[in-house]
């Protein structure tokens, strides 16, 4: 389904992410089936349950490649500007999370919607020591093989693929086994990216090729010559489409709390765009850099389409800032949500996805699967509303006026 939708969207010159469209279509089909032939909807859910548990078990892995190659994206940004961008990024993430979460709770109180328990979600099995040793063996064998037989698999990307992929998986296994208190401030996603970067640094040093070429082989974005990151990101469309099943399982809560979901997403998206523009001007960040980071809380594909509406922007910086925002959210979101007292899966899911898009969604839902449906909805709606609002000329002019 993902491949067919991608092909159709390319041929129709539609820039909207096809996987998000597929997610809503799947949710619509399940909802219609449930109202017409309930047993058919239940049968589909049961049929896909093993695949959904597999995706949930490995979910953060599919979002990691952008983090691994982050050093390539930020190396040309001046240090002073980089410090200002980091200030906006961290402060803006926290502010957006608070706005989304408190708006959801306030709207719920205004419309007097009583909170009911979420449907229990199945949790995947924990990782075993056998998996750890197996992936360790694959990494060591492939790393040594790549050093001594650099052309055995043809291109350098294919040579590096086995050990870079296994180091990424190994980092996730190690991170998942850390104590809960540690994981709240050092998420397995971070461990995953660090593990892959350390493997790339070690190979670059020992092979005397340097770090940049190895990271370039991690994510080539060439179908004929894929790297480890391309393999992982190849599953991302299917992963996003699969969110529809989690949304369907929590359909009663989605329908019951539609007012707070939509209101909080709209308000937090507007807040994110305009607060970024204002803070950028107040702290003296260059206007073109401020415009480049405006869609910091929106998923990469839509963030890039948003900045393309403006002139003189740095699209590489846009992608890097979106990934960094997700990184901050993935690492600290659970601890911050606990501190702020957001206890129900709706407020937690909306606040997370509205402020840290896909990476935040992957990080939170790996621990709290009940929050995944609301993360998925907010993740999609934030991108959709951000794209729509920025396509209005008056809005773009107002943002440019604030930026200066």
Short mmCIF file of C-alpha atoms in Angstrom, two decimals:
data_model
loop_
_atom_site.label_atom_id
_atom_site.label_comp_id
_atom_site.label_asym_id
_atom_site.label_seq_id
_atom_site.Cartn_x
_atom_site.Cartn_y
_atom_site.Cartn_z
CA UNK A 1 0.00 0.00 0.00
CA UNK A 2 2.82 2.36 0.90
CA UNK A 3 4.64 1.75 -2.41
CA UNK A 4 1.47 2.18 -4.47
CA UNK A 5 0.58 5.44 -2.72
CA UNK A 6 4.12 6.83 -3.14
CA UNK A 7 4.04 6.06 -6.86
CA UNK A 8 0.58 7.60 -7.29
CA UNK A 9 1.55 10.78 -5.40
CA UNK A 10 4.75 11.19 -7.44
CA UNK A 11 2.86 10.80 -10.72
CA UNK A 12 0.22 13.29 -9.58
CA UNK A 13 2.93 15.75 -8.35
CA UNK A 14 1.37 15.81 -4.86
CA UNK A 15 3.87 16.92 -2.20
CA UNK A 16 1.80 15.76 0.77
CA UNK A 17 3.28 12.64 2.49
CA UNK A 18 1.47 9.66 0.99
CA UNK A 19 1.81 7.60 4.18
CA UNK A 20 -0.29 10.08 6.20
CA UNK A 21 -2.99 9.86 3.54
CA UNK A 22 -2.75 6.07 3.73
CA UNK A 23 -3.09 6.18 7.51
CA UNK A 24 -6.34 8.15 7.33
CA UNK A 25 -7.66 5.91 4.51
CA UNK A 26 -6.95 2.76 6.53
CA UNK A 27 -8.64 4.26 9.59
CA UNK A 28 -11.66 5.21 7.46
CA UNK A 29 -11.93 1.69 5.97
CA UNK A 30 -11.74 0.08 9.43
CA UNK A 31 -14.38 2.50 10.77
CA UNK A 32 -16.76 1.82 7.86
CA UNK A 33 -16.27 -1.93 8.19
CA UNK A 34 -16.94 -1.69 11.92
CA UNK A 35 -20.30 0.00 11.30
CA UNK A 36 -21.31 -2.36 8.45
CA UNK A 37 -19.61 -5.71 9.15
CA UNK A 38 -18.07 -5.56 12.65
CA UNK A 39 -16.63 -9.08 12.40
CA UNK A 40 -14.65 -8.10 9.28
CA UNK A 41 -13.04 -5.16 11.12
CA UNK A 42 -12.25 -7.40 14.08
CA UNK A 43 -10.80 -10.04 11.73
CA UNK A 44 -8.51 -7.46 10.10
CA UNK A 45 -7.31 -6.25 13.50
CA UNK A 46 -6.55 -9.82 14.61
CA UNK A 47 -4.81 -10.62 11.31
CA UNK A 48 -2.44 -7.64 11.60
CA UNK A 49 -1.84 -7.94 15.37
CA UNK A 50 1.52 -9.82 15.08
CA UNK A 51 2.83 -7.26 12.57
CA UNK A 52 1.68 -4.37 14.76
CA UNK A 53 3.48 -5.85 17.77
CA UNK A 54 6.63 -6.23 15.64
CA UNK A 55 6.43 -2.57 14.58
CA UNK A 56 5.79 -1.43 18.15
CA UNK A 57 8.78 -3.46 19.37
CA UNK A 58 11.18 -1.82 16.92
CA UNK A 59 9.37 1.52 16.35
CA UNK A 60 12.13 3.98 17.36
CA UNK A 61 14.63 2.30 14.98
CA UNK A 62 12.76 3.53 11.90
CA UNK A 63 13.18 7.18 12.96
CA UNK A 64 16.88 6.97 13.91
CA UNK A 65 18.69 7.40 10.52
CA UNK A 66 18.12 11.18 10.41
CA UNK A 67 19.77 11.46 13.84
CA UNK A 68 22.77 9.38 12.83
CA UNK A 69 23.63 11.66 9.88
CA UNK A 70 22.90 14.87 11.82
CA UNK A 71 26.61 15.84 12.06
CA UNK A 72 26.66 16.26 8.25
CA UNK A 73 23.67 18.64 8.33
CA UNK A 74 24.82 21.05 11.05
CA UNK A 75 28.57 21.35 10.37
CA UNK A 76 28.23 24.52 8.22
CA UNK A 77 26.10 26.52 10.71
CA UNK A 78 28.15 29.25 12.53
CA UNK A 79 28.64 28.56 16.25
CA UNK A 80 26.93 31.79 17.43
CA UNK A 81 23.88 31.17 15.24
CA UNK A 82 23.88 27.52 16.28
CA UNK A 83 23.69 28.50 19.96
CA UNK A 84 20.70 30.79 19.27
CA UNK A 85 18.97 28.06 17.25
CA UNK A 86 19.50 25.57 20.10
CA UNK A 87 17.99 28.06 22.55
CA UNK A 88 14.89 28.46 20.36
CA UNK A 89 14.71 24.74 19.75
CA UNK A 90 14.83 23.62 23.41
CA UNK A 91 12.75 26.49 24.82
CA UNK A 92 10.29 26.26 21.93
CA UNK A 93 9.86 22.51 22.37
CA UNK A 94 9.05 22.90 26.06
CA UNK A 95 6.68 25.82 25.43
CA UNK A 96 4.86 24.01 22.59
CA UNK A 97 4.46 20.90 24.74
CA UNK A 98 2.97 22.96 27.58
CA UNK A 99 0.61 24.86 25.25
CA UNK A 100 -0.68 21.67 23.61
CA UNK A 101 -1.09 19.73 26.86
CA UNK A 102 -2.72 22.49 28.91
CA UNK A 103 -5.01 23.44 25.99
CA UNK A 104 -6.23 19.83 25.75
CA UNK A 105 -7.00 19.73 29.49
CA UNK A 106 -8.65 23.20 29.45
CA UNK A 107 -10.90 22.35 26.49
CA UNK A 108 -11.89 19.09 28.17
CA UNK A 109 -12.98 21.04 31.25
CA UNK A 110 -14.85 23.62 29.13
CA UNK A 111 -16.86 21.04 27.17
CA UNK A 112 -17.16 18.89 30.33
CA UNK A 113 -16.03 15.66 28.70
CA UNK A 114 -15.49 13.00 31.30
CA UNK A 115 -12.30 11.02 30.87
CA UNK A 116 -12.79 7.26 30.45
CA UNK A 117 -10.01 4.63 30.52
CA UNK A 118 -8.20 3.90 27.27
CA UNK A 119 -8.50 0.49 25.67
CA UNK A 120 -5.64 -1.74 26.89
CA UNK A 121 -2.96 -2.20 24.22
CA UNK A 122 -0.87 -5.36 23.87
CA UNK A 123 2.81 -4.90 24.64
CA UNK A 124 5.58 -6.64 22.67
CA UNK A 125 7.94 -9.11 24.30
CA UNK A 126 11.17 -7.75 25.83
CA UNK A 127 14.51 -8.29 24.13
CA UNK A 128 16.47 -11.39 25.08
CA UNK A 129 20.16 -11.97 25.76
CA UNK A 130 20.25 -14.27 22.70
CA UNK A 131 19.24 -11.33 20.48
CA UNK A 132 21.94 -9.19 22.09
CA UNK A 133 24.69 -11.77 21.47
CA UNK A 134 23.47 -12.50 17.95
CA UNK A 135 23.56 -8.84 16.89
CA UNK A 136 26.93 -8.39 18.63
CA UNK A 137 28.33 -11.25 16.57
CA UNK A 138 26.88 -9.84 13.34
CA UNK A 139 28.39 -6.44 14.10
CA UNK A 140 31.90 -7.75 14.88
CA UNK A 141 32.01 -10.08 11.87
CA UNK A 142 30.71 -7.46 9.42
CA UNK A 143 32.94 -4.68 10.84
CA UNK A 144 36.10 -6.80 10.46
CA UNK A 145 34.95 -7.99 7.03
CA UNK A 146 34.40 -4.41 5.83
CA UNK A 147 37.88 -3.40 7.02
CA UNK A 148 39.74 -6.24 5.34
CA UNK A 149 37.52 -6.76 2.29
CA UNK A 150 36.26 -3.24 1.45
CA UNK A 151 35.11 -4.15 -2.06
CA UNK A 152 33.62 -7.56 -1.33
CA UNK A 153 30.02 -6.33 -1.62
CA UNK A 154 30.65 -3.86 -4.44
CA UNK A 155 30.02 -0.24 -3.42
CA UNK A 156 31.22 1.31 -0.18
CA UNK A 157 27.60 1.80 0.97
CA UNK A 158 26.93 -1.93 0.63
CA UNK A 159 30.21 -2.75 2.39
CA UNK A 160 29.27 -0.53 5.34
CA UNK A 161 25.59 -1.55 5.40
CA UNK A 162 25.87 -4.73 7.55
CA UNK A 163 27.96 -3.27 10.38
CA UNK A 164 26.17 0.11 10.41
CA UNK A 165 22.77 -1.59 10.49
CA UNK A 166 23.82 -4.05 13.22
CA UNK A 167 25.44 -1.27 15.30
CA UNK A 168 22.17 0.70 15.11
CA UNK A 169 20.13 -2.32 16.24
CA UNK A 170 22.69 -3.18 18.92
CA UNK A 171 22.50 0.37 20.30
CA UNK A 172 18.73 0.07 20.55
CA UNK A 173 18.98 -3.28 22.38
CA UNK A 174 21.51 -1.84 24.84
CA UNK A 175 19.44 1.31 25.37
CA UNK A 176 16.26 -0.70 25.92
CA UNK A 177 17.98 -2.67 28.67
CA UNK A 178 19.00 0.40 30.68
CA UNK A 179 17.23 1.10 34.02
CA UNK A 180 13.95 3.04 33.75
CA UNK A 181 15.36 6.06 35.60
CA UNK A 182 18.24 6.29 33.11
CA UNK A 183 15.97 5.85 30.07
CA UNK A 184 13.92 8.90 31.10
CA UNK A 185 16.91 11.15 30.34
CA UNK A 186 18.88 8.87 27.98
CA UNK A 187 16.32 7.32 25.68
CA UNK A 188 17.16 4.18 23.64
CA UNK A 189 16.83 6.36 20.50
CA UNK A 190 19.86 8.37 21.66
CA UNK A 191 21.79 5.21 22.48
CA UNK A 192 20.87 3.89 19.04
CA UNK A 193 22.21 6.94 17.18
CA UNK A 194 25.34 7.19 19.35
CA UNK A 195 26.11 3.51 18.73
CA UNK A 196 25.88 3.92 14.94
CA UNK A 197 27.99 7.12 15.02
CA UNK A 198 30.67 5.46 17.17
CA UNK A 199 30.82 2.56 14.70
CA UNK A 200 31.14 5.07 11.82
CA UNK A 201 33.89 7.00 13.66
CA UNK A 202 35.81 3.77 14.41
CA UNK A 203 35.56 2.55 10.81
CA UNK A 204 36.48 5.98 9.40
CA UNK A 205 39.56 6.09 11.65
CA UNK A 206 40.75 2.52 11.05
CA UNK A 207 40.12 2.61 7.30
CA UNK A 208 41.57 6.16 7.07
CA UNK A 209 38.50 7.26 5.07
CA UNK A 210 37.22 9.73 7.69
CA UNK A 211 33.78 10.10 9.25
CA UNK A 212 31.91 12.03 6.53
CA UNK A 213 32.15 9.39 3.76
CA UNK A 214 30.97 6.65 6.17
CA UNK A 215 27.97 8.73 7.29
CA UNK A 216 27.30 9.50 3.62
CA UNK A 217 27.11 5.74 3.04
CA UNK A 218 24.69 5.36 5.98
CA UNK A 219 21.93 7.31 4.25
CA UNK A 220 22.52 7.50 0.48
CA UNK A 221 18.87 8.15 -0.55
CA UNK A 222 19.63 6.13 -3.72
CA UNK A 223 17.39 3.14 -4.37
CA UNK A 224 20.10 1.44 -6.46
CA UNK A 225 22.72 1.79 -3.71
CA UNK A 226 20.99 1.82 -0.29
CA UNK A 227 22.78 2.24 3.01
CA UNK A 228 21.75 1.03 6.47
CA UNK A 229 19.66 4.16 7.07
CA UNK A 230 17.83 3.71 3.76
CA UNK A 231 16.88 0.15 4.76
CA UNK A 232 15.41 1.35 8.06
CA UNK A 233 13.65 4.39 6.58
CA UNK A 234 12.20 2.19 3.85
CA UNK A 235 9.81 0.84 6.49
CA UNK A 236 8.73 4.28 7.71
CA UNK A 237 5.76 4.67 5.35
CA UNK A 238 4.39 1.27 6.37
CA UNK A 239 4.91 2.17 10.02
CA UNK A 240 2.92 5.41 9.68
CA UNK A 241 0.09 3.61 7.84
CA UNK A 242 0.00 1.03 10.66
CA UNK A 243 -0.80 3.79 13.19
CA UNK A 244 -4.37 3.63 11.81
CA UNK A 245 -4.92 0.33 13.64
CA UNK A 246 -3.98 1.88 16.99
CA UNK A 247 -6.26 4.85 16.25
CA UNK A 248 -9.10 2.45 15.42
CA UNK A 249 -8.60 0.54 18.66
CA UNK A 250 -9.04 3.80 20.59
CA UNK A 251 -11.84 5.11 18.30
CA UNK A 252 -14.24 5.70 21.18
CA UNK A 253 -11.77 8.03 22.89
CA UNK A 254 -10.88 9.71 19.59
CA UNK A 255 -14.54 10.50 18.90
CA UNK A 256 -15.29 11.48 22.49
CA UNK A 257 -12.35 13.88 22.75
CA UNK A 258 -12.32 15.28 19.20
CA UNK A 259 -12.84 18.88 20.42
CA UNK A 260 -9.74 18.93 22.61
CA UNK A 261 -7.63 17.07 20.03
CA UNK A 262 -8.37 19.50 17.18
CA UNK A 263 -8.32 22.66 19.32
CA UNK A 264 -5.01 21.88 21.01
CA UNK A 265 -3.33 20.94 17.71
CA UNK A 266 -4.45 24.16 15.99
CA UNK A 267 -3.44 26.41 18.90
CA UNK A 268 -0.08 24.71 19.45
CA UNK A 269 0.78 24.86 15.72
CA UNK A 270 0.02 28.58 15.53
CA UNK A 271 1.95 29.15 18.74
CA UNK A 272 4.96 27.22 17.42
CA UNK A 273 5.16 29.19 14.15
CA UNK A 274 4.66 32.68 15.58
CA UNK A 275 6.69 32.21 18.77
CA UNK A 276 9.66 30.92 16.73
CA UNK A 277 9.48 34.00 14.48
CA UNK A 278 9.24 36.37 17.46
CA UNK A 279 12.01 34.80 19.57
CA UNK A 280 14.29 34.61 16.52
CA UNK A 281 13.96 38.37 16.04
CA UNK A 282 14.30 39.19 19.75
CA UNK A 283 17.59 37.29 20.13
CA UNK A 284 19.00 38.60 16.84
CA UNK A 285 19.06 35.42 14.76
CA UNK A 286 19.55 36.06 11.03
CA UNK A 287 16.12 36.36 9.31
CA UNK A 288 16.84 33.66 6.72
CA UNK A 289 17.85 31.23 9.49
CA UNK A 290 14.75 32.10 11.53
CA UNK A 291 12.52 31.40 8.53
CA UNK A 292 14.36 28.11 7.97
CA UNK A 293 13.48 26.89 11.48
CA UNK A 294 9.85 28.09 11.60
CA UNK A 295 8.32 24.60 11.10
CA UNK A 296 10.47 23.03 13.84
CA UNK A 297 7.55 21.01 15.28
CA UNK A 298 6.33 19.62 11.93
CA UNK A 299 7.47 16.35 10.37
CA UNK A 300 10.39 16.74 7.91
CA UNK A 301 8.51 16.12 4.65
CA UNK A 302 5.91 18.80 5.37
CA UNK A 303 8.40 21.15 7.04
CA UNK A 304 10.43 21.21 3.82
CA UNK A 305 7.33 21.94 1.73
CA UNK A 306 6.45 24.79 4.12
CA UNK A 307 9.86 26.52 3.92
CA UNK A 308 9.81 26.16 0.13
CA UNK A 309 7.02 28.77 0.20
CA UNK A 310 9.58 31.32 1.45
CA UNK A 311 12.66 32.64 -0.37
CA UNK A 312 16.29 32.32 0.67
CA UNK A 313 15.87 29.52 3.18
CA UNK A 314 18.31 26.77 4.17
CA UNK A 315 16.36 23.53 3.67
CA UNK A 316 19.21 21.42 5.11
CA UNK A 317 18.99 23.46 8.31
CA UNK A 318 15.21 22.98 8.36
CA UNK A 319 15.62 19.20 8.24
CA UNK A 320 18.36 19.28 10.90
CA UNK A 321 16.31 21.45 13.30
CA UNK A 322 13.22 19.25 12.89
CA UNK A 323 15.35 16.19 13.71
CA UNK A 324 16.98 17.94 16.70
CA UNK A 325 13.57 18.98 18.03
CA UNK A 326 12.47 15.37 17.80
CA UNK A 327 15.69 14.29 19.53
CA UNK A 328 15.08 16.63 22.49
CA UNK A 329 11.47 15.50 22.69
CA UNK A 330 12.36 11.80 22.46
CA UNK A 331 14.90 12.11 25.25
CA UNK A 332 13.02 14.24 27.78
CA UNK A 333 9.32 14.05 26.93
CA UNK A 334 8.36 11.33 29.41
CA UNK A 335 10.09 13.00 32.36
CA UNK A 336 8.65 16.44 31.50
CA UNK A 337 5.11 15.07 31.05
CA UNK A 338 5.36 13.45 34.48
CA UNK A 339 6.60 16.70 36.05
CA UNK A 340 3.77 18.72 34.47
CA UNK A 341 1.15 16.25 35.72
CA UNK A 342 -0.17 15.17 32.31
CA UNK A 343 -1.41 11.74 33.34
CA UNK A 344 -3.92 10.64 30.72
CA UNK A 345 -2.85 9.20 27.32
CA UNK A 346 -4.74 11.90 25.37
CA UNK A 347 -2.94 14.90 26.85
CA UNK A 348 0.39 13.04 26.82
CA UNK A 349 0.00 11.94 23.20
CA UNK A 350 -1.14 15.33 21.88
CA UNK A 351 1.53 17.28 23.80
CA UNK A 352 4.27 14.92 22.59
CA UNK A 353 3.42 14.81 18.87
CA UNK A 354 2.51 18.52 18.64
CA UNK A 355 5.93 19.47 19.98
CA UNK A 356 8.23 16.65 18.77
CA UNK A 357 6.47 15.02 15.76
CA UNK A 358 7.57 11.49 14.73
CA UNK A 359 10.61 11.00 16.96
CA UNK A 360 8.65 12.04 20.04
CA UNK A 361 5.81 9.77 18.95
CA UNK A 362 8.18 6.81 18.58
CA UNK A 363 9.82 7.47 21.95
CA UNK A 364 6.62 7.84 23.98
CA UNK A 365 4.55 5.13 22.32
CA UNK A 366 7.34 2.57 22.73
CA UNK A 367 6.75 2.90 26.50
CA UNK A 368 3.07 3.93 26.49
CA UNK A 369 1.22 2.25 23.59
CA UNK A 370 -2.11 3.71 24.81
CA UNK A 371 -0.81 7.17 23.82
CA UNK A 372 0.10 6.11 20.25
CA UNK A 373 -3.33 6.83 18.64
CA UNK A 374 -3.36 10.38 19.96
CA UNK A 375 0.30 10.89 19.04
CA UNK A 376 -0.52 9.69 15.50
CA UNK A 377 -3.49 12.03 15.11
CA UNK A 378 -1.63 15.07 16.48
CA UNK A 379 1.46 14.16 14.43
CA UNK A 380 -0.60 14.18 11.22
CA UNK A 381 -2.86 17.14 12.02
CA UNK A 382 0.02 19.38 13.10
CA UNK A 383 1.68 18.88 9.71
CA UNK A 384 -1.58 19.29 7.78
CA UNK A 385 -2.68 22.44 9.60
CA UNK A 386 0.83 23.94 9.47
CA UNK A 387 0.95 23.39 5.71
CA UNK A 388 -2.51 24.86 5.18
CA UNK A 389 -1.96 27.94 7.32
CA UNK A 390 1.43 28.73 5.73
CA UNK A 391 -0.06 28.47 2.23
CA UNK A 392 -2.16 31.57 3.04
CA UNK A 393 -0.22 34.64 1.72
CA UNK A 394 -1.39 36.85 4.60
CA UNK A 395 0.02 34.42 7.16
CA UNK A 396 3.37 34.23 5.36
CA UNK A 397 3.55 38.03 5.19
CA UNK A 398 2.77 38.32 8.91
CA UNK A 399 5.51 35.81 9.76
CA UNK A 400 8.00 37.68 7.55
CA UNK A 401 7.04 40.95 9.22
CA UNK A 402 7.69 39.48 12.68
CA UNK A 403 11.00 37.93 11.56
CA UNK A 404 12.03 41.32 10.18
#
